[in-house]
Coordinates of C-alpha atoms in Angstrom, one line a residue:
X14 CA 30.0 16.9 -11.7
X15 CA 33.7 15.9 -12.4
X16 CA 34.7 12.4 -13.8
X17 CA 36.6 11.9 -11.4
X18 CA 33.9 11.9 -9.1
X19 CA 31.6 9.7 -11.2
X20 CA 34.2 6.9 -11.4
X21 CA 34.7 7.1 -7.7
X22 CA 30.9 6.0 -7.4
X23 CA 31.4 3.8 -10.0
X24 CA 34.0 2.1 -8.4
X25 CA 32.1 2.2 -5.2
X26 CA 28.8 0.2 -6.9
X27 CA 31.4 -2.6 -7.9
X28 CA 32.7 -3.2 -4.2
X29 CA 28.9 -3.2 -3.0
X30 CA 28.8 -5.9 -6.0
X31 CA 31.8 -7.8 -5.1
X32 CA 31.3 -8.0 -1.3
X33 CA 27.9 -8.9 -2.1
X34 CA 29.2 -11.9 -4.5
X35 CA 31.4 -12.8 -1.7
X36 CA 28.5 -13.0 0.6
X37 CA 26.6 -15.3 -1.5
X38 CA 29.0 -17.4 -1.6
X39 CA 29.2 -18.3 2.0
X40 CA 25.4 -18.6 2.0
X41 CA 24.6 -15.4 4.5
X42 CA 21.7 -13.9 1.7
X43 CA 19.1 -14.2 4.9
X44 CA 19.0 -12.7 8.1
X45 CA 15.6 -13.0 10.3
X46 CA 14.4 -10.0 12.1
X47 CA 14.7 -9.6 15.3
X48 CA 12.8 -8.2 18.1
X49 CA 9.3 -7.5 18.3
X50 CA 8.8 -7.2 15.0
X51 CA 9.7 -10.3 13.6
X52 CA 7.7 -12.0 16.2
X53 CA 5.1 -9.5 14.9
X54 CA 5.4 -11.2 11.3
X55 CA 4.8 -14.8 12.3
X56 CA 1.9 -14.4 14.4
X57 CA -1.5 -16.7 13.4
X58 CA -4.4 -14.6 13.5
X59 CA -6.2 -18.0 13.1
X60 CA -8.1 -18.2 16.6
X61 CA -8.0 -14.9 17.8
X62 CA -10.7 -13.8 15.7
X63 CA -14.1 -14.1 14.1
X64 CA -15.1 -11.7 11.2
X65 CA -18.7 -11.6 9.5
X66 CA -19.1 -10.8 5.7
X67 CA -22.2 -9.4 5.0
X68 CA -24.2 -10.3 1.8
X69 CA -24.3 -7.6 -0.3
X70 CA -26.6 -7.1 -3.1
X71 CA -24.2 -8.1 -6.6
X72 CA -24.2 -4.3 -7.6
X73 CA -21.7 -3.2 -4.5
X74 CA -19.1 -6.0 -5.9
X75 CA -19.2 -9.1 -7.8
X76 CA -21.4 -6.9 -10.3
X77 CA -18.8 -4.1 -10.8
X78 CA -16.2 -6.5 -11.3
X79 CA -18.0 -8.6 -14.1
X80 CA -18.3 -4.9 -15.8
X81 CA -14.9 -4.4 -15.7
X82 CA -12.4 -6.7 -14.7
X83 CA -9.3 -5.2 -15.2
X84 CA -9.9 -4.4 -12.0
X85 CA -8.4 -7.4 -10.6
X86 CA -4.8 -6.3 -11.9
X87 CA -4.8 -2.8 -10.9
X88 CA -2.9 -1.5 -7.7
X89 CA -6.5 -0.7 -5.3
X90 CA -7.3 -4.7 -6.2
X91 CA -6.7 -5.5 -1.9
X92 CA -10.7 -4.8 -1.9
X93 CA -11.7 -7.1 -4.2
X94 CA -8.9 -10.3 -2.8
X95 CA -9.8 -9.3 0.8
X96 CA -13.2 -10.1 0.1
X97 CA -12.4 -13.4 -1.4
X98 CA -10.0 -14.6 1.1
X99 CA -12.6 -13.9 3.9
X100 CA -15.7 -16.1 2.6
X101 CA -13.3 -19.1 2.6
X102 CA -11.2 -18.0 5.3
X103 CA -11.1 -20.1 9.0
X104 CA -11.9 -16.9 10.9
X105 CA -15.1 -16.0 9.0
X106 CA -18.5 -17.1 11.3
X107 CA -21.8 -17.8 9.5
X108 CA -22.9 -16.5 13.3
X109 CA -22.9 -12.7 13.3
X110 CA -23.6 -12.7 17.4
X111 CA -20.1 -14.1 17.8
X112 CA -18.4 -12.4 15.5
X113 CA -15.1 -9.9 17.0
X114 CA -15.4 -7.9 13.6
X115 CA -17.9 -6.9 10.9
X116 CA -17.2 -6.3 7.2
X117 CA -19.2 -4.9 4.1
X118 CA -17.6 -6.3 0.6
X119 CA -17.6 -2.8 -1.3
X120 CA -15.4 -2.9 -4.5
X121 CA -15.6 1.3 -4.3
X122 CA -12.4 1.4 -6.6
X123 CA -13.9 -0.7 -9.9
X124 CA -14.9 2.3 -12.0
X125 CA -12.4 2.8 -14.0
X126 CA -11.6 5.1 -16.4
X127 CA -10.4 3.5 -20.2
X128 CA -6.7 4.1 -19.1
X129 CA -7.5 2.1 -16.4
X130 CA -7.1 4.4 -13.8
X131 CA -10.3 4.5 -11.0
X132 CA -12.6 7.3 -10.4
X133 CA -13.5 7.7 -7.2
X134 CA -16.6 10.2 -7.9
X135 CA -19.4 7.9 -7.1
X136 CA -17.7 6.0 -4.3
X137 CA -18.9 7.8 -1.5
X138 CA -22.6 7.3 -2.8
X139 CA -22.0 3.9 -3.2
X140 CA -20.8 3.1 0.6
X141 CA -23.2 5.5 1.8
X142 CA -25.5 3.3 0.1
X143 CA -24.0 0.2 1.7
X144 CA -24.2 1.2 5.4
X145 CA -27.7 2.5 4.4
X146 CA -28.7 -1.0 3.7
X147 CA -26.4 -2.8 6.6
X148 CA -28.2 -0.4 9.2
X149 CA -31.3 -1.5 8.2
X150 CA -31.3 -4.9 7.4
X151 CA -29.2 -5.8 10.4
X152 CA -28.7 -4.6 14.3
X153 CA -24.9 -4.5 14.4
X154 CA -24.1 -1.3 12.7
X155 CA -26.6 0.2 14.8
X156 CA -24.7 -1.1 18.2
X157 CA -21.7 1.2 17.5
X158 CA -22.4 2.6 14.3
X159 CA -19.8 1.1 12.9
X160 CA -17.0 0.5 15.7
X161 CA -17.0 -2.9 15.3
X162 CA -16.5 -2.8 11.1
X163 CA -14.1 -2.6 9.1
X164 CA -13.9 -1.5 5.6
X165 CA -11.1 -1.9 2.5
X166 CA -10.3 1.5 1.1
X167 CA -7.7 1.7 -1.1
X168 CA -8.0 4.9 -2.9
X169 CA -4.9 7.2 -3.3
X170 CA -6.2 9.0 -0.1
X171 CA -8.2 6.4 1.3
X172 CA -12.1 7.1 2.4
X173 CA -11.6 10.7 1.6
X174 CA -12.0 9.8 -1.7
X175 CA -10.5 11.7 -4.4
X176 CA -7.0 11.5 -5.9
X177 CA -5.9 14.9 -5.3
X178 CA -4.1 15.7 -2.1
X179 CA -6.3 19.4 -2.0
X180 CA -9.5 18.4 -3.1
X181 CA -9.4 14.8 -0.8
X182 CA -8.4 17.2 2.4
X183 CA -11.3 19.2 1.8
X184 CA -13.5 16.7 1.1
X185 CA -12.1 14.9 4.7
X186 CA -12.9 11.1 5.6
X187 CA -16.6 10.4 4.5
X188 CA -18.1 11.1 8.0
X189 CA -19.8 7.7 7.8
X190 CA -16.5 5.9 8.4
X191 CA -15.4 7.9 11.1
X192 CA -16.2 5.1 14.2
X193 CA -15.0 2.3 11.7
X194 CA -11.5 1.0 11.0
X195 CA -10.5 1.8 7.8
X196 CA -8.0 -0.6 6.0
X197 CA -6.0 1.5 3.6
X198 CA -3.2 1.9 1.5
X199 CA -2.8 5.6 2.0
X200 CA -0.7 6.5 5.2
X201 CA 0.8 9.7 5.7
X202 CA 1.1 10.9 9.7
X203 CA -1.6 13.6 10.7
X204 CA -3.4 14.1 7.6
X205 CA -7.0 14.1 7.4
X206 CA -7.2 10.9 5.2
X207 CA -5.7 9.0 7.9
X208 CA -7.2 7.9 11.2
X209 CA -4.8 6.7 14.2
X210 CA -6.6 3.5 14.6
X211 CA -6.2 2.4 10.5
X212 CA -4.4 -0.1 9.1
X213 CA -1.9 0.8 6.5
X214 CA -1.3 -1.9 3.7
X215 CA 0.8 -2.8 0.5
X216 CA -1.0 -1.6 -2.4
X217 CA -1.7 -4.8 -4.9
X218 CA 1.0 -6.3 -7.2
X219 CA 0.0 -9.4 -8.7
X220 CA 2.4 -12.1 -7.3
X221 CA 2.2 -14.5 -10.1
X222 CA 3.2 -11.9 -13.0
X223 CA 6.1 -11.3 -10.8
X224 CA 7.0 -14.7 -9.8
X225 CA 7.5 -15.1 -13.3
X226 CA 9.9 -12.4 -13.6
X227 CA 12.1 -13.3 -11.5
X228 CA 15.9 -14.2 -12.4
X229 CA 18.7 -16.4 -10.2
X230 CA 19.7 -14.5 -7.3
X231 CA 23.3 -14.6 -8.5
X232 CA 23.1 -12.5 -11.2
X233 CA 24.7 -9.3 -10.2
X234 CA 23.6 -6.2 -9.3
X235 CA 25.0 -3.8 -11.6
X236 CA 22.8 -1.1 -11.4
X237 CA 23.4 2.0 -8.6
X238 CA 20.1 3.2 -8.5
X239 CA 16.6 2.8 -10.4
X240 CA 13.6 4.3 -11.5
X241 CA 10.7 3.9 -14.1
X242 CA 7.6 6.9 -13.8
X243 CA 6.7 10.0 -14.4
X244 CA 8.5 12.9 -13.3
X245 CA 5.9 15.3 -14.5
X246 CA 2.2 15.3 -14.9
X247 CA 1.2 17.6 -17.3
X248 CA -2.4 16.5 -17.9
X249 CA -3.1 17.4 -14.6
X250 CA -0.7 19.9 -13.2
X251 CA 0.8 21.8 -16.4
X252 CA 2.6 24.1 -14.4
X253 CA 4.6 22.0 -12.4
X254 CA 5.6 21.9 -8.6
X255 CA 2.0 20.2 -7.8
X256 CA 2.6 16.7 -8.6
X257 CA 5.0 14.8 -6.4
X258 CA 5.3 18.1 -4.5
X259 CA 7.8 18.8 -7.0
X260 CA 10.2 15.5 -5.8
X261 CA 10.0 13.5 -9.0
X262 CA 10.6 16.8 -11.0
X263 CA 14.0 16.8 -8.8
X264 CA 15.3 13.8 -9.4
X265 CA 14.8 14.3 -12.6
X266 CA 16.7 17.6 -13.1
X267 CA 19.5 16.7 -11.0
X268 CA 20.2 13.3 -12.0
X269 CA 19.1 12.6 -15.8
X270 CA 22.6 13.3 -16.8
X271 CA 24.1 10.9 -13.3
X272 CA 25.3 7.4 -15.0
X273 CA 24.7 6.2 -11.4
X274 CA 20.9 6.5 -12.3
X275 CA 19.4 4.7 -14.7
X276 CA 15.9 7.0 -14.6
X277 CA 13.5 7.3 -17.4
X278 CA 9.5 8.0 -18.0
X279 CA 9.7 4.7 -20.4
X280 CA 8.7 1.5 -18.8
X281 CA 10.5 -1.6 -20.0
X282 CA 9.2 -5.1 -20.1
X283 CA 12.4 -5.8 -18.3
X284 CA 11.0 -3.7 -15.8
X285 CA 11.3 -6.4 -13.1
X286 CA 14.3 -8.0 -14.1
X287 CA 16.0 -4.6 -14.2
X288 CA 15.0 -4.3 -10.3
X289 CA 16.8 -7.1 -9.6
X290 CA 20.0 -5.9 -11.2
X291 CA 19.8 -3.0 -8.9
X292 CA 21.1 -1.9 -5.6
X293 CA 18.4 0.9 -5.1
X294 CA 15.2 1.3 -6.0
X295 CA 13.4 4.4 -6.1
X296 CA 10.3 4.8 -4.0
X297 CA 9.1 8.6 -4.7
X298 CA 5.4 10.1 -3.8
X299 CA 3.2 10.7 -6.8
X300 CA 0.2 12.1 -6.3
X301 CA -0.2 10.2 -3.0
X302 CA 2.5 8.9 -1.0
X303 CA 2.8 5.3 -1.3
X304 CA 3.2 3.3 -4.8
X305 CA 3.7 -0.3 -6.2
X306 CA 7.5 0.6 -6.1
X307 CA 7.6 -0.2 -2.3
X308 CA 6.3 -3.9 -2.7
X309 CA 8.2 -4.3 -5.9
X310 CA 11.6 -3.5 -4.2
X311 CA 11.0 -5.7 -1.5
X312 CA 9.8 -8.7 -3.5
X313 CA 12.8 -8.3 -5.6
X314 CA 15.6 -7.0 -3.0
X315 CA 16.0 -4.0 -4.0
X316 CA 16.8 -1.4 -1.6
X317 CA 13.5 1.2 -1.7
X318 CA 14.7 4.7 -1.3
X319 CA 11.4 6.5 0.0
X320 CA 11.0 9.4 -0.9
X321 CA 7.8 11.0 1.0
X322 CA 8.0 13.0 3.7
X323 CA 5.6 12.0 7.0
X324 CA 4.5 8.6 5.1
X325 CA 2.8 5.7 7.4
X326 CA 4.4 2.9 5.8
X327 CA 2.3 -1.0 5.8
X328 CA 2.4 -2.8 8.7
X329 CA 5.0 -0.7 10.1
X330 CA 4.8 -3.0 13.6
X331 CA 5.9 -6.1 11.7
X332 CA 8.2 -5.2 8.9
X333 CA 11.5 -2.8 9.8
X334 CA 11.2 -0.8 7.3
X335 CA 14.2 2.0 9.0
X336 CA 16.2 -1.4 8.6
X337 CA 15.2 -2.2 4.8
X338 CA 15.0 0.8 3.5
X339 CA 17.1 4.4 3.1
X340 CA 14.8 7.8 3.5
X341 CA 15.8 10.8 2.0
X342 CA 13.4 13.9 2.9
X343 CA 11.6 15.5 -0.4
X344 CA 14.2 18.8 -0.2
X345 CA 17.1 16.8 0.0
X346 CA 16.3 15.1 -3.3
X347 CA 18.9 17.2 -4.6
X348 CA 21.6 15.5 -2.6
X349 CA 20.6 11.8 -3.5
X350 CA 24.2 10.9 -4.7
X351 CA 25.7 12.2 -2.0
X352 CA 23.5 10.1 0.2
X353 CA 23.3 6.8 -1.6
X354 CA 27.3 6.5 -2.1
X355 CA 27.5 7.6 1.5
X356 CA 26.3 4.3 3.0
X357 CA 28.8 2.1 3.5
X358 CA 28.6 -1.6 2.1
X359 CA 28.3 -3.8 4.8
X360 CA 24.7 -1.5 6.0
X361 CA 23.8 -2.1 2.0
X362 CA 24.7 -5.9 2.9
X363 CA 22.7 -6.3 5.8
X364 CA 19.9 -4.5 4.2
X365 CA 20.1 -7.1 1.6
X366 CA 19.8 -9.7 3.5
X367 CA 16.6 -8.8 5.5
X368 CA 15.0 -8.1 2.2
X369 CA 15.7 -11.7 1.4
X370 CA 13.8 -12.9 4.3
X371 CA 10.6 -14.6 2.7
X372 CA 8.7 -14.0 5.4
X373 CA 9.2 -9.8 4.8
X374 CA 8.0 -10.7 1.0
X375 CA 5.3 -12.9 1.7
X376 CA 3.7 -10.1 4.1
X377 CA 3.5 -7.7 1.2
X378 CA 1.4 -9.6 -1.4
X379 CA -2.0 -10.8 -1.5
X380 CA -1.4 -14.5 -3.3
X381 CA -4.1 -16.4 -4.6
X382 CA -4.7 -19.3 -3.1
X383 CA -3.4 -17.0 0.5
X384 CA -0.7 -18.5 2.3
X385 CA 0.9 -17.9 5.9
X386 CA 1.8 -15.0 6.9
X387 CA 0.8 -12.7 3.7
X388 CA -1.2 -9.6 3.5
X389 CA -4.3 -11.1 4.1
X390 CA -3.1 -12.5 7.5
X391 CA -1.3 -9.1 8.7
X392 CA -4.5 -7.5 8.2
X393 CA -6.0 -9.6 10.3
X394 CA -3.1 -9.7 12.9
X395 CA -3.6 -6.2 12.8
X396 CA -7.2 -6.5 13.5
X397 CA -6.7 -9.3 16.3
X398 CA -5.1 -6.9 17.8
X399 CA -7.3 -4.5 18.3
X400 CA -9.9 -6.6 20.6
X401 CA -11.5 -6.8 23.0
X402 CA -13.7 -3.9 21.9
X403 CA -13.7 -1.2 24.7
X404 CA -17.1 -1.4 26.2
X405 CA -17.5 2.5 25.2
X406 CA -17.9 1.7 21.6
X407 CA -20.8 -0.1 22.3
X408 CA -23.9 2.8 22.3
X409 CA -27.1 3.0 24.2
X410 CA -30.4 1.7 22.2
X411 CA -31.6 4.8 19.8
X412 CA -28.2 7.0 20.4
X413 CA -26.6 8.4 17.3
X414 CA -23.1 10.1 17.1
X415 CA -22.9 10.1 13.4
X416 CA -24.2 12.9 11.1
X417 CA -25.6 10.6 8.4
X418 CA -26.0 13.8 6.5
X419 CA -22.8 15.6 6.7
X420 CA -20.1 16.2 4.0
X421 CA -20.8 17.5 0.2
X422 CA -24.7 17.7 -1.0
X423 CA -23.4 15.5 -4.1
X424 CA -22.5 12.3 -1.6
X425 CA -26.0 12.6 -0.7
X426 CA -27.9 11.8 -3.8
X427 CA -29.1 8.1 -4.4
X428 CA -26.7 5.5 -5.9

């Protein structure tokens, strides 16, 4: 690439930065969103819904977590807060005969590996082993087997359970979940880890260790585009092209040179600071779609480039994410320059200012104590509205639709 050409960029990041200044200045760094979607963002789900926990046994949950709990930090923690927030949440009923909704506490992501990163081997066991015990030790699983429950599952591909794209599409939804609503962080449009009636969430980011990261909003942003990760994974794909579907391998090669993008496998304990000196963020696929990197740009402004081709993005019907964000399909990764110093500043401005709505940041964390309008309440908004229940969910006494005893011989063994 010429220098010419890099200093034109160069001199393009410092107008973004100097029209941004100017912007600040006159107070204009919020804009609310309009539409459906905003109104989307501030509903209460308070009232519209009443949602039995069951009472597990202390080995699907609370158990695990004493075992291990670094599990409360890691990016699949949503099962784990979920389950919190609804024993002291208004909408949970003591009463299961009135209850809109059903759900069964199952931490199926705590089993971690001493890196920290979860094994999702004996997860379908252990939910089989869950609605095992639900079916019999209640009648409402029975009623619809299931269509009236929901369940937090927020492995890389959801209830297919495994963390490779090949092996979790061969594997397929456990069948067991197929009548429930699965609340997941995986999303990607007509996949077989991904049924049309789910509800795609943020994955976890803990709000507090980034609350304290965070510096005055006038600092500017001096940094084009951003990126900590991998670009390779050679412990488990040493020839390359698997991981990322070759994306992250892309940006790499045509950009580690770029001083437009500051990109690098180290990760900084300026990590969060540096987000907020940037104008984009980038949002690749790793092995799944969807990463941290999405709720981190949002919480700290920064514009997420996504990079996954086909992904079903969290709460997609309340948050404008074609407004916030810029997507660049996985073969034009090549082009990124070309498409990030194409934008002209005022859409970068306006992008900027919805991103510095609080209402879009609140709706992508899971805060402890919860507060209005965060993840936990666009769950349940999601969930609200979904009723009433069609009457067909509801089966004649002794009918079964599910195959209790299909998918791999290993999910059947005890747990």
């Amino acid at each position: 690439m010429e220098i010419g050409r890099w200093v034109s960029f160069l001199l393009f990041g410092l107008l973004v930065l100097r029209v941004g200044s100017e912007e600040l200045e006159q107070n204009q760094r919020t804009e609310r969103i309009s539409g459906s979607a905003g109104d989307v963002l501030e509903d209460d789900p308070v009232g519209r819904l009443k949602v039995f926990v069951y009472e597990l046994p202390r080995k699907y949950n609370k158990k695990i977590l004493q075992k291990d709990p670094r599990c409360l930090t890691h990016m699949f923690a949503a099962e784990i807060f979920m389950h919190r927030f609804l024993l002291s949440s208004p909408v949970r009923t003591l009463n299961p005969e009135e209850a809109d909704w059903f759900y069964t506490p199952v931490y199926t992501t705590c089993d971690l590996t001493p890196n920290g990163l979860p094994l999702p081997f004996k997860s379908p066991r252990m939910m089989r082993s869950a609605i095992q015990l639900i079916s019999s030790n209640w009648p409402y699983w029975n009623r619809t087997e299931g269509a009236d429950h929901f369940f937090v599952v927020p492995h890389d591909f959801g209830a297919c359970f495994h963390y490779q794209e090949e092996k979790a599409i061969e594997r397929g939804i456990l069948h067991m979940l197929k009548r429930a609503t699965l609340v997941q962080t995986f999303g990607q449009r007509n996949h077989v880890c991904l049924k049309d009636d789910s509800i795609t969430i943020p994955p976890y980011a803990p709000p507090q260790k980034m609350q304290a990261h965070l510096i005055p909003p006038e600092v500017p942003r001096s940094i084009f585009v951003y990126f900590r990760g991998l670009f390779y994974d050679v412990g488990n794909d040493p020839e390359g092209g698997y991981y990322a579907r070759g994306a992250r391998a892309s940006v790499w090669e045509n950009f580690k040179d770029n001083p437009l993008f500051d990109i690098s496998t180290e990760h900084p304990t300026t990590y969060y600071e540096d987000m907020q000196r940037a104008i984009f963020c980038l949002c690749p696929l790793g092995w799944a779609p969807w990463s941290p990197r999405l709720v981190e740009g949002v919480i700290f402004g920064c514009i997420p480039v996504i990079i996954a081709d086909d992904i079903v993005l969290p709460f997609a019907d309340a948050i404008p994410w074609e407004d916030i964000g810029v997507f660049v399909s996985e073969e034009d990764v090549p082009k990124l320059d070309t498409i990030l110093t194409s934008i002209p500043p005022e859409v970068i401005l306006r992008k900027q200012r919805l991103l510095a709505n609080p209402s879009m940041k609140q709706a992508m964390l899971f805060p402890q104590p919860a507060q209005p309008g965060d993840a936990f309440h666009q769950i349940l908004n999601g969930l609200a509205r979904k009723l009433p229940h069609d009457r067909s969910v509801y089966l004649k006494p002794g009918k079964k639709v599910l195959n209790w005893t299909a998918g791999p011989v290993g999910d059947l063994k005890p747990w």
